[in-house]
Short mmCIF file of C-alpha atoms in Angstrom, two decimals:
data_model
loop_
_atom_site.label_atom_id
_atom_site.label_comp_id
_atom_site.label_asym_id
_atom_site.label_seq_id
_atom_site.Cartn_x
_atom_site.Cartn_y
_atom_site.Cartn_z
CA MET A 217 -0.01 0.02 -0.10
CA ASN A 218 2.98 2.28 -0.03
CA ASP A 219 3.01 2.37 -3.96
CA PRO A 220 3.02 6.24 -4.59
CA GLU A 221 0.93 5.38 -7.83
CA ARG A 222 -1.97 4.20 -5.46
CA LEU A 223 -1.87 6.78 -2.90
CA LEU A 224 -4.59 9.39 -3.41
CA THR A 225 -4.69 12.80 -1.47
CA ARG A 226 -7.63 15.27 -2.00
CA ARG A 227 -5.35 17.46 -4.16
CA ASP A 228 -4.55 14.40 -6.35
CA ALA A 229 -8.17 13.44 -6.90
CA GLY A 230 -9.23 16.93 -7.72
CA LEU A 231 -6.35 17.12 -10.33
CA LEU A 232 -7.03 13.90 -11.89
CA LEU A 233 -10.82 14.18 -11.92
CA GLY A 234 -10.29 17.23 -13.94
CA ALA A 235 -13.29 18.77 -15.73
CA ALA A 236 -15.58 16.18 -14.39
CA LEU A 237 -14.96 17.24 -10.80
CA ALA A 238 -14.02 20.78 -11.60
CA GLY A 239 -14.21 23.16 -8.62
CA LEU A 240 -14.32 20.38 -5.98
CA ALA A 241 -10.42 20.03 -5.51
CA GLY A 242 -8.75 21.64 -2.48
CA PRO A 243 -5.60 23.63 -2.35
CA LEU A 244 -2.61 22.34 -4.12
CA ARG A 245 -1.05 19.66 -1.84
CA ALA A 246 -0.02 16.83 -4.36
CA GLN A 247 3.45 15.52 -4.01
CA THR A 248 3.19 12.60 -6.46
CA ALA A 249 0.90 11.88 -9.31
CA ALA A 250 -1.83 9.30 -8.95
CA MET A 251 -4.61 7.59 -10.88
CA PRO A 252 -8.17 7.24 -9.86
CA ARG A 253 -8.92 3.76 -9.29
CA ILE A 254 -11.76 1.19 -9.57
CA LEU A 255 -11.49 -1.63 -6.98
CA VAL A 256 -12.53 -4.98 -7.93
CA GLY A 257 -12.89 -8.11 -5.59
CA PHE A 258 -12.58 -10.89 -8.06
CA PRO A 259 -9.63 -11.93 -10.25
CA ALA A 260 -8.59 -10.55 -13.59
CA GLY A 261 -10.54 -11.91 -16.45
CA GLY A 262 -13.72 -12.48 -14.59
CA SER A 263 -16.96 -10.56 -15.46
CA THR A 264 -16.48 -7.91 -12.76
CA ASP A 265 -13.00 -7.29 -13.91
CA VAL A 266 -14.04 -7.01 -17.57
CA ILE A 267 -16.80 -4.51 -16.72
CA ALA A 268 -14.27 -2.32 -14.73
CA ARG A 269 -11.92 -2.49 -17.65
CA ARG A 270 -14.60 -1.22 -20.05
CA LEU A 271 -15.55 1.58 -17.73
CA SER A 272 -11.82 2.53 -17.39
CA GLU A 273 -11.48 2.75 -21.24
CA ALA A 274 -14.70 4.82 -21.43
CA TRP A 275 -13.51 7.18 -18.76
CA ARG A 276 -9.83 7.75 -20.31
CA GLY A 277 -9.65 11.34 -21.01
CA ARG A 278 -12.98 12.16 -19.38
CA LEU A 279 -12.20 11.21 -15.75
CA ALA A 280 -8.17 11.29 -16.15
CA GLU A 281 -5.51 10.39 -18.64
CA ALA A 282 -5.92 6.72 -17.30
CA VAL A 283 -8.10 4.97 -14.64
CA LEU A 284 -6.57 2.09 -12.84
CA VAL A 285 -8.42 -1.12 -12.35
CA GLU A 286 -7.08 -2.68 -9.08
CA GLN A 287 -7.87 -6.13 -7.73
CA ARG A 288 -8.43 -6.73 -4.16
CA VAL A 289 -9.26 -10.41 -4.43
CA GLY A 290 -10.31 -12.52 -1.51
CA ALA A 291 -13.20 -13.51 0.67
CA GLY A 292 -15.73 -13.63 -2.06
CA GLY A 293 -15.33 -9.88 -2.94
CA ARG A 294 -15.40 -8.70 0.74
CA LEU A 295 -11.87 -7.75 0.74
CA ALA A 296 -12.70 -5.00 -1.84
CA VAL A 297 -15.65 -3.59 -0.06
CA ALA A 298 -13.59 -3.29 3.21
CA ALA A 299 -10.85 -1.49 1.18
CA LEU A 300 -13.42 0.98 -0.15
CA LYS A 301 -14.72 1.74 3.32
CA ASP A 302 -10.92 2.85 4.37
CA ALA A 303 -10.45 4.93 1.29
CA PRO A 304 -10.21 8.61 1.09
CA ALA A 305 -13.78 9.94 0.35
CA ASP A 306 -12.65 12.14 -2.46
CA GLY A 307 -14.01 10.35 -5.53
CA GLY A 308 -10.57 8.94 -6.44
CA THR A 309 -11.40 5.48 -5.17
CA MET A 310 -14.53 3.62 -6.45
CA LEU A 311 -15.63 0.00 -6.16
CA LEU A 312 -17.26 -2.06 -8.99
CA SER A 313 -19.07 -4.97 -7.21
CA PRO A 314 -22.02 -7.27 -7.60
CA SER A 315 -24.93 -6.16 -5.42
CA SER A 316 -24.74 -9.53 -3.44
CA MET A 317 -21.93 -8.02 -1.35
CA PHE A 318 -24.72 -5.55 -0.02
CA THR A 319 -27.85 -7.55 -0.28
CA ILE A 320 -27.15 -11.15 0.57
CA TYR A 321 -23.87 -11.30 2.52
CA PRO A 322 -25.13 -9.29 5.50
CA HIS A 323 -27.54 -12.38 6.09
CA VAL A 324 -24.68 -14.96 5.29
CA TYR A 325 -21.74 -13.86 7.18
CA ARG A 326 -21.92 -13.36 11.02
CA LYS A 327 -18.75 -11.02 10.77
CA LEU A 328 -18.45 -8.40 7.94
CA ALA A 329 -15.68 -5.90 7.76
CA TYR A 330 -18.21 -3.37 6.69
CA LYS A 331 -21.88 -2.21 7.14
CA ALA A 332 -23.75 -2.83 3.98
CA GLU A 333 -26.30 -0.06 4.89
CA SER A 334 -23.82 2.76 5.62
CA ASP A 335 -20.19 2.10 4.71
CA ALA A 336 -20.67 2.68 0.90
CA ILE A 337 -22.77 4.99 -1.34
CA ALA A 338 -24.41 3.24 -4.20
CA VAL A 339 -23.90 5.42 -7.14
CA SER A 340 -25.66 3.42 -9.95
CA PRO A 341 -25.77 0.04 -11.43
CA ILE A 342 -23.81 -0.54 -14.62
CA CYS A 343 -25.90 -3.62 -15.62
CA ASN A 344 -28.25 -6.29 -14.64
CA ALA A 345 -27.48 -10.02 -14.87
CA THR A 346 -30.10 -12.87 -14.49
CA CYS A 347 -29.43 -16.33 -13.35
CA GLY A 348 -30.12 -19.64 -15.13
CA PHE A 349 -30.66 -23.17 -14.15
CA GLY A 350 -29.34 -25.65 -16.59
CA VAL A 351 -28.57 -29.44 -16.72
CA GLY A 352 -25.75 -31.37 -18.57
CA PRO A 353 -25.42 -34.98 -20.01
CA MET A 354 -26.11 -36.72 -16.82
CA VAL A 355 -29.75 -35.73 -17.05
CA PRO A 356 -31.59 -37.32 -20.23
CA ALA A 357 -32.37 -35.27 -23.17
CA SER A 358 -36.09 -35.70 -22.63
CA VAL A 359 -35.77 -33.35 -19.71
CA LYS A 360 -36.62 -29.93 -21.20
CA THR A 361 -38.48 -27.94 -18.53
CA LEU A 362 -38.18 -27.36 -14.75
CA GLY A 363 -41.17 -29.66 -14.27
CA ASP A 364 -39.36 -32.47 -16.27
CA PHE A 365 -36.42 -32.04 -14.04
CA VAL A 366 -38.45 -32.20 -10.97
CA ALA A 367 -39.91 -35.38 -12.09
CA TRP A 368 -36.40 -36.73 -12.98
CA ALA A 369 -34.95 -35.50 -9.46
CA LYS A 370 -37.78 -37.42 -7.62
CA ALA A 371 -37.08 -40.58 -9.56
CA HIS A 372 -33.20 -40.25 -8.93
CA PRO A 373 -32.66 -38.65 -5.61
CA GLU A 374 -29.16 -40.11 -5.43
CA GLN A 375 -27.97 -38.31 -8.45
CA SER A 376 -30.00 -35.03 -7.91
CA SER A 377 -27.53 -32.32 -7.23
CA TYR A 378 -26.64 -28.84 -8.32
CA ALA A 379 -23.52 -26.81 -8.70
CA SER A 380 -23.09 -23.00 -7.88
CA PRO A 381 -20.08 -20.71 -8.17
CA ALA A 382 -19.70 -20.39 -4.51
CA ALA A 383 -21.45 -21.23 -1.05
CA GLY A 384 -23.35 -17.99 -0.13
CA ALA A 385 -23.66 -16.72 -3.66
CA MET A 386 -27.02 -15.75 -5.20
CA PRO A 387 -27.11 -18.95 -7.39
CA HIS A 388 -26.64 -21.02 -4.27
CA PHE A 389 -29.78 -19.67 -2.45
CA LEU A 390 -31.80 -19.69 -5.99
CA GLY A 391 -31.09 -23.38 -6.12
CA ASP A 392 -32.13 -23.85 -2.66
CA GLN A 393 -35.29 -22.05 -3.18
CA PHE A 394 -36.11 -24.34 -6.26
CA LYS A 395 -35.39 -27.57 -4.06
CA ARG A 396 -37.81 -26.46 -1.37
CA ALA A 397 -40.54 -25.13 -3.70
CA ALA A 398 -40.30 -28.31 -5.74
CA GLY A 399 -40.23 -30.69 -2.73
CA ILE A 400 -37.07 -32.55 -4.29
CA THR A 401 -33.74 -33.65 -2.96
CA LEU A 402 -31.24 -31.41 -4.56
CA ALA A 403 -27.67 -31.50 -2.94
CA HIS A 404 -25.83 -28.19 -3.24
CA VAL A 405 -22.14 -28.57 -4.51
CA PRO A 406 -20.32 -25.12 -4.24
CA TYR A 407 -17.42 -24.51 -6.66
CA ARG A 408 -14.62 -21.91 -6.61
CA GLY A 409 -16.09 -19.89 -9.52
CA ALA A 410 -18.38 -20.86 -12.36
CA ALA A 411 -15.76 -22.28 -14.67
CA PRO A 412 -14.94 -25.53 -12.71
CA GLY A 413 -18.61 -26.06 -11.89
CA LEU A 414 -19.67 -25.67 -15.67
CA GLN A 415 -16.80 -28.00 -16.62
CA ASP A 416 -18.10 -30.73 -14.26
CA LEU A 417 -21.78 -30.04 -15.55
CA MET A 418 -20.72 -30.39 -19.10
CA GLY A 419 -18.52 -33.52 -18.21
CA GLY A 420 -21.65 -35.37 -16.70
CA GLN A 421 -19.95 -35.29 -13.07
CA ILE A 422 -22.88 -33.51 -11.68
CA ALA A 423 -26.69 -33.17 -12.89
CA SER A 424 -27.42 -29.60 -13.00
CA GLY A 425 -26.21 -26.13 -12.02
CA CYS A 426 -27.33 -22.62 -11.15
CA PHE A 427 -24.98 -19.75 -12.62
CA ILE A 428 -25.17 -16.26 -13.96
CA LEU A 429 -26.84 -16.74 -17.35
CA GLY A 430 -23.61 -15.20 -19.04
CA ASP A 431 -21.50 -18.03 -17.80
CA PHE A 432 -23.72 -20.63 -19.52
CA LEU A 433 -23.85 -18.75 -23.04
CA PRO A 434 -20.28 -19.70 -24.24
CA HIS A 435 -21.03 -23.34 -23.84
CA LEU A 436 -24.56 -23.58 -25.44
CA ALA A 437 -23.29 -24.25 -28.87
CA SER A 438 -21.66 -27.43 -27.72
CA GLY A 439 -24.93 -28.99 -27.02
CA ARG A 440 -23.83 -30.38 -23.68
CA LEU A 441 -25.72 -27.77 -21.63
CA ARG A 442 -29.64 -27.08 -21.66
CA ILE A 443 -30.79 -24.20 -19.63
CA LEU A 444 -34.29 -25.05 -18.33
CA GLY A 445 -35.18 -21.73 -16.65
CA VAL A 446 -34.19 -18.02 -15.99
CA THR A 447 -34.68 -16.17 -12.90
CA ASP A 448 -35.57 -12.63 -14.14
CA HIS A 449 -39.20 -11.45 -14.29
CA GLU A 450 -39.03 -11.86 -17.98
CA ARG A 451 -37.26 -13.84 -20.65
CA SER A 452 -33.51 -12.88 -21.55
CA ARG A 453 -33.07 -11.58 -24.88
CA PHE A 454 -29.91 -13.74 -24.95
CA THR A 455 -31.95 -16.81 -24.51
CA PRO A 456 -35.45 -16.03 -25.59
CA GLU A 457 -36.58 -19.70 -25.93
CA VAL A 458 -36.06 -20.34 -22.29
CA PRO A 459 -39.01 -19.54 -20.10
CA THR A 460 -38.77 -17.97 -16.56
CA PHE A 461 -39.14 -19.70 -13.35
CA ALA A 462 -42.51 -17.86 -12.93
CA GLU A 463 -43.69 -19.09 -16.32
CA GLN A 464 -43.16 -22.67 -15.08
CA GLY A 465 -44.99 -22.24 -11.84
CA PHE A 466 -42.22 -21.12 -9.45
CA LYS A 467 -43.49 -17.42 -9.10
CA ALA A 468 -41.25 -16.71 -6.02
CA ILE A 469 -38.08 -17.59 -7.50
CA VAL A 470 -36.57 -14.32 -8.92
CA GLY A 471 -32.79 -13.42 -8.78
CA LEU A 472 -31.34 -10.45 -10.57
CA GLU A 473 -27.73 -9.41 -9.77
CA SER A 474 -26.81 -5.85 -10.46
CA TYR A 475 -23.14 -4.73 -10.88
CA GLY A 476 -22.66 -1.25 -9.59
CA ILE A 477 -20.39 1.57 -8.75
CA PHE A 478 -20.01 2.43 -4.99
CA LEU A 479 -18.00 5.30 -3.18
CA PRO A 480 -17.08 5.80 0.42
CA SER A 481 -19.68 6.74 2.58
CA ARG A 482 -18.57 10.25 3.34
CA THR A 483 -18.12 11.22 -0.37
CA PRO A 484 -19.63 14.59 -1.04
CA ALA A 485 -22.80 14.78 -2.99
CA ALA A 486 -21.42 16.64 -5.92
CA VAL A 487 -18.64 14.04 -6.34
CA VAL A 488 -21.49 11.37 -6.39
CA ASP A 489 -23.49 13.26 -8.96
CA LYS A 490 -20.51 13.65 -11.21
CA VAL A 491 -19.49 10.02 -11.08
CA PHE A 492 -23.15 9.16 -11.84
CA ASP A 493 -22.94 11.46 -14.91
CA LEU A 494 -19.85 9.58 -16.08
CA ILE A 495 -21.62 6.23 -15.78
CA ARG A 496 -24.41 7.54 -18.02
CA VAL A 497 -21.80 8.73 -20.37
CA ALA A 498 -20.10 5.32 -20.55
CA LEU A 499 -23.41 3.43 -21.03
CA ARG A 500 -23.95 5.48 -24.25
CA GLU A 501 -20.75 4.09 -25.61
CA LYS A 502 -20.99 1.20 -28.08
CA GLN A 503 -18.11 -0.61 -26.94
CA VAL A 504 -19.29 -0.68 -23.42
CA VAL A 505 -22.82 -1.84 -24.45
CA ASP A 506 -21.35 -4.46 -26.85
CA GLY A 507 -18.99 -5.64 -24.13
CA LEU A 508 -21.64 -6.05 -21.57
CA ALA A 509 -23.78 -8.10 -24.18
CA LYS A 510 -20.98 -10.50 -24.76
CA LEU A 511 -21.34 -11.27 -21.00
CA GLY A 512 -25.07 -11.70 -21.10
CA PHE A 513 -25.60 -8.43 -19.18
CA GLU A 514 -28.21 -5.76 -19.73
CA PRO A 515 -26.86 -2.01 -19.31
CA LEU A 516 -28.70 -0.17 -16.66
CA ALA A 517 -28.12 3.21 -14.99
CA MET A 518 -30.26 4.30 -11.91
CA ALA A 519 -29.96 7.68 -9.81
CA PRO A 520 -27.99 7.06 -6.68
CA ALA A 521 -31.17 7.46 -4.43
CA ASP A 522 -33.13 4.93 -6.64
CA TYR A 523 -30.27 2.36 -6.44
CA ALA A 524 -29.96 2.68 -2.80
CA ARG A 525 -33.66 2.03 -2.46
CA ARG A 526 -33.44 -0.99 -4.80
CA LEU A 527 -30.56 -2.50 -2.71
CA ALA A 528 -32.37 -1.85 0.59
CA ALA A 529 -35.58 -3.64 -0.81
CA GLU A 530 -33.34 -6.63 -2.09
CA ARG A 531 -31.60 -6.80 1.36
CA GLY A 532 -34.88 -7.21 3.01
CA GLN A 533 -36.09 -9.89 0.57
CA TRP A 534 -33.00 -11.94 0.69
CA GLY A 535 -33.13 -12.19 4.47
CA PRO A 536 -35.89 -14.79 4.88
CA ILE A 537 -34.63 -16.69 1.91
CA VAL A 538 -31.08 -17.18 3.36
CA GLN A 539 -32.49 -17.90 6.90
CA ALA A 540 -34.74 -20.63 5.35
CA SER A 541 -31.87 -22.35 3.75
CA GLY A 542 -30.07 -22.70 7.15
CA PHE A 543 -26.78 -21.55 5.65
CA SER A 544 -24.52 -19.08 7.51
CA SER A 545 -20.68 -18.57 7.95
CA ASP A 546 -18.34 -17.19 10.57
CA ASP A 547 -15.58 -16.91 7.74
#
């Protein structure tokens, strides 16, 4: 943390935010040049990292000459949130994070290094991502719907299991909801990320899996995966032939992950508004929109107050779902 390229004073941030934050910088106090940074809690090459890099490219020349994407990997994204909490509230440090860190994690982890309600300002989502429930070659080709899968699972309880990218992630709890609603045995098998889980699903080592829809998309052409349902309120344009859970009789099963930009809690309102303006500018750029589409994500901007209300509502909705699953962690 003593790298001078990663230390931001108020003057640094005011200088580097340039026209976007003109008039907000204090007196000249910079001793070294620094770049604004976007913290990411997941490894390079993953969805969150890719979105951050698209934003970094879109903001180059608008926010600063360069915008650093900085990985703070660990604890399922929690380390990055904790780093944001302790960062200067000058607009020079942002976090790009899935919403689960602020909506689901407070119900899962008994010891969080941050307060989801108050240690960060939700500026705006960048995009929405729905989840999908799919099956691989362990499940017969005749299983084409969620109802078909329920019948198969009841007939083969010893084989009935589902993969998720991590214990405590949204797909974990969506699968658990499905199991309880359908009245079936469906053992949860958490993986360290979507890639190994999908590999086992396509290889026939596990029957089914629940993942972000975009994780499925690159593998559908192989024919070794079939998505049986999506967890949005409506069908996804990326898989228009796949019905929602609600269409198939599971109306309570809805899961929509937003990926948003967050700032430290004490950030001035004028800085928050300027960052929101930059998000809206970025989402009008074709390279950003096309990049999100490749990941199966829908671009979306919301005013800070609206996004905060959405996260608060989702935090309330996920509490009973997590509690019903019986899962919690001291980690």
